[in-house]
Amino acid sequence: MTVRVRFAPSPTGMFHVGGARSALQNWIYAKQQGGVFVLRIEDTDAARNKPEWTEGILSALDWIGISRGSYEGPYFQSANAGEHRAAAARLHDSGRAYYCDCTREDVQARTGSQYQGYDGYHRDRGLGPGPGHALRFRTPDEGSTVVVDLIRGEPTFENKLIEDFVIARGDGSPVFLLANVVDDMTMGITHVIRAEEHLPNTPKQQLLWEALGVKPPIWAHVPVVVNEKRQKLSKRRDKVALEAYRDEGYLAGAMRNYLMLLGWAPSGDREIVPWSVIEDEFRLDEVNLSSAFFDEKKLRAFNGEYIRALPVAEFIDACQPWLTGTGTIAPPPWQPEEFDADAFAAVAPLAQTRIAVLSEIVPNVDFLFLASPLIDEAAWTKTMKDGSAELLDDAVAAFEALESWDAESLKSTLEAVGAERGLKLGKTQAPVRVAVTGRTVGLPLFESLEVLGRERTLTRMRAARLRLV
């Protein structure tokens, strides 16, 4: 038997990080088993679907390493509508489903019988199809439904506690529950790997598989992803869009690595490991049962480690979208013609050790590409105190006399200026840093001044001095 898994997102917005984790888990499992990964877009809710959201799903999968052409699909659920209706008809013809015209108010009025929710009122009344007549599945009165789950063992559900659930609406359109089962049957899905939030629906789906005469798939329900308050990640409340992390400058490798740790861990006392190790070691039966905490701070730390591990040339390439304003949400504060690739290459190794996401490159290097620095007024107020004007005068004079404009000479010269005033280097360089870069923190100062050059450095220091008059 060839293992066939599927990832079946709905194109109703940005791509959820929890969905990305499920996609990766399915992808790895299929690869380990020599199987097939199927992508199905569940697009039957036409009112909520947009073509650009489908493209967003494909692009997000590309980014995390599940590239187009390497999987089967994408298929679209809406294209299988005929099979959905045919399955509903077979269930009715076989006596496994019946029509019901009860309204929600009717159901609520009769709650309290042996059934949970709907009480089976129309089970044997022979109602035929018609406007407002929903089709309900006839759940067995006795026995139980056992779900064989690779992670959770064998959850067991008493059939008498499962109501006769709707499988087709009053207008004849099948509901998602039935469509999902029929699609999996049509595509020959052997394993369904998804979040535990779907577990309550699983006995209903398994009953549908059995009623349609097909052996159910093997299930695997991975833990739900939660925020720091242990609430399920919500698009309305939490930062969950994979695209947002991509556009902020998270590396795909870091994101893949971190997502796979949500509910599972590689061998040994380690978390940051090569993708090849994850592909080799991941096991569904080793996934934890408890909820998985999506810790953005930890992800950020992961990303910083991945950035620092890049060869410098790759780091320079990775920063280009933010430096040139292509492919990012916010353009840089300089014009394209002001960007100096050689100057950036000179400071790239310094910047690489100081940023955790690629978008942070801009405030670290913007002083190199602007005619004048963007002054952080709070930094200016904090730094430019009594004595700063005279210190800048002395520093300008000392720098003007330098024969060699290099980081070592600049440092020793400014140290001497500060020593004459009884100041340590940290206090001495603060006004110079704000004058030249506009900020109190950033890249190493003297290496920055070397790259910025004598003329631009002195011009900025003189401008800052004039502002202190």
Coordinates of N, CA, C and O in Angstrom, one line a residue, residues 11 53 65 81 132 143 151 163 199 218 359 373 430 467:
P11 N -8.9 28.4 1.8 CA -8.3 29.7 1.4 C -9.2 30.9 1.9 O -9.9 31.6 1.2
W53 N -5.8 34.3 -2.0 CA -5.5 33.5 -0.8 C -5.0 32.1 -1.1 O -4.2 31.5 -0.4
G65 N 9.5 25.1 2.0 CA 10.2 24.0 1.4 C 9.3 22.9 0.8 O 9.9 21.9 0.3
A81 N -17.9 18.3 -6.4 CA -19.2 18.5 -5.9 C -20.1 17.4 -6.3 O -21.0 16.9 -5.5
G132 N -35.7 22.9 2.3 CA -35.6 23.0 3.8 C -35.5 21.6 4.4 O -35.5 21.5 5.6
G143 N -23.4 0.2 20.6 CA -22.0 0.0 20.3 C -21.2 1.3 20.4 O -21.7 2.3 20.9
I151 N -1.2 8.7 17.5 CA -0.7 9.5 18.6 C -1.4 9.2 19.9 O -0.9 9.1 21.0
E163 N -25.1 12.4 17.9 CA -26.4 12.7 17.3 C -26.5 12.3 15.9 O -25.5 12.1 15.2
L199 N -10.5 16.1 16.4 CA -10.8 14.8 16.9 C -12.3 14.6 17.2 O -12.8 13.5 16.9
I218 N -5.9 5.7 8.6 CA -5.3 5.8 9.9 C -5.2 7.2 10.3 O -4.8 8.1 9.6
S359 N 14.6 42.2 8.8 CA 14.1 43.5 8.7 C 14.9 44.5 9.7 O 14.9 45.7 9.4
P373 N 21.8 61.6 9.1 CA 21.2 60.5 9.9 C 19.8 60.8 10.4 O 19.4 62.0 10.5
A430 N 29.6 58.2 23.0 CA 28.1 58.3 22.9 C 27.7 59.5 22.1 O 26.9 59.4 21.2
R467 N 23.9 72.3 16.2 CA 22.6 72.1 16.8 C 22.7 72.3 18.3 O 21.7 72.7 18.9

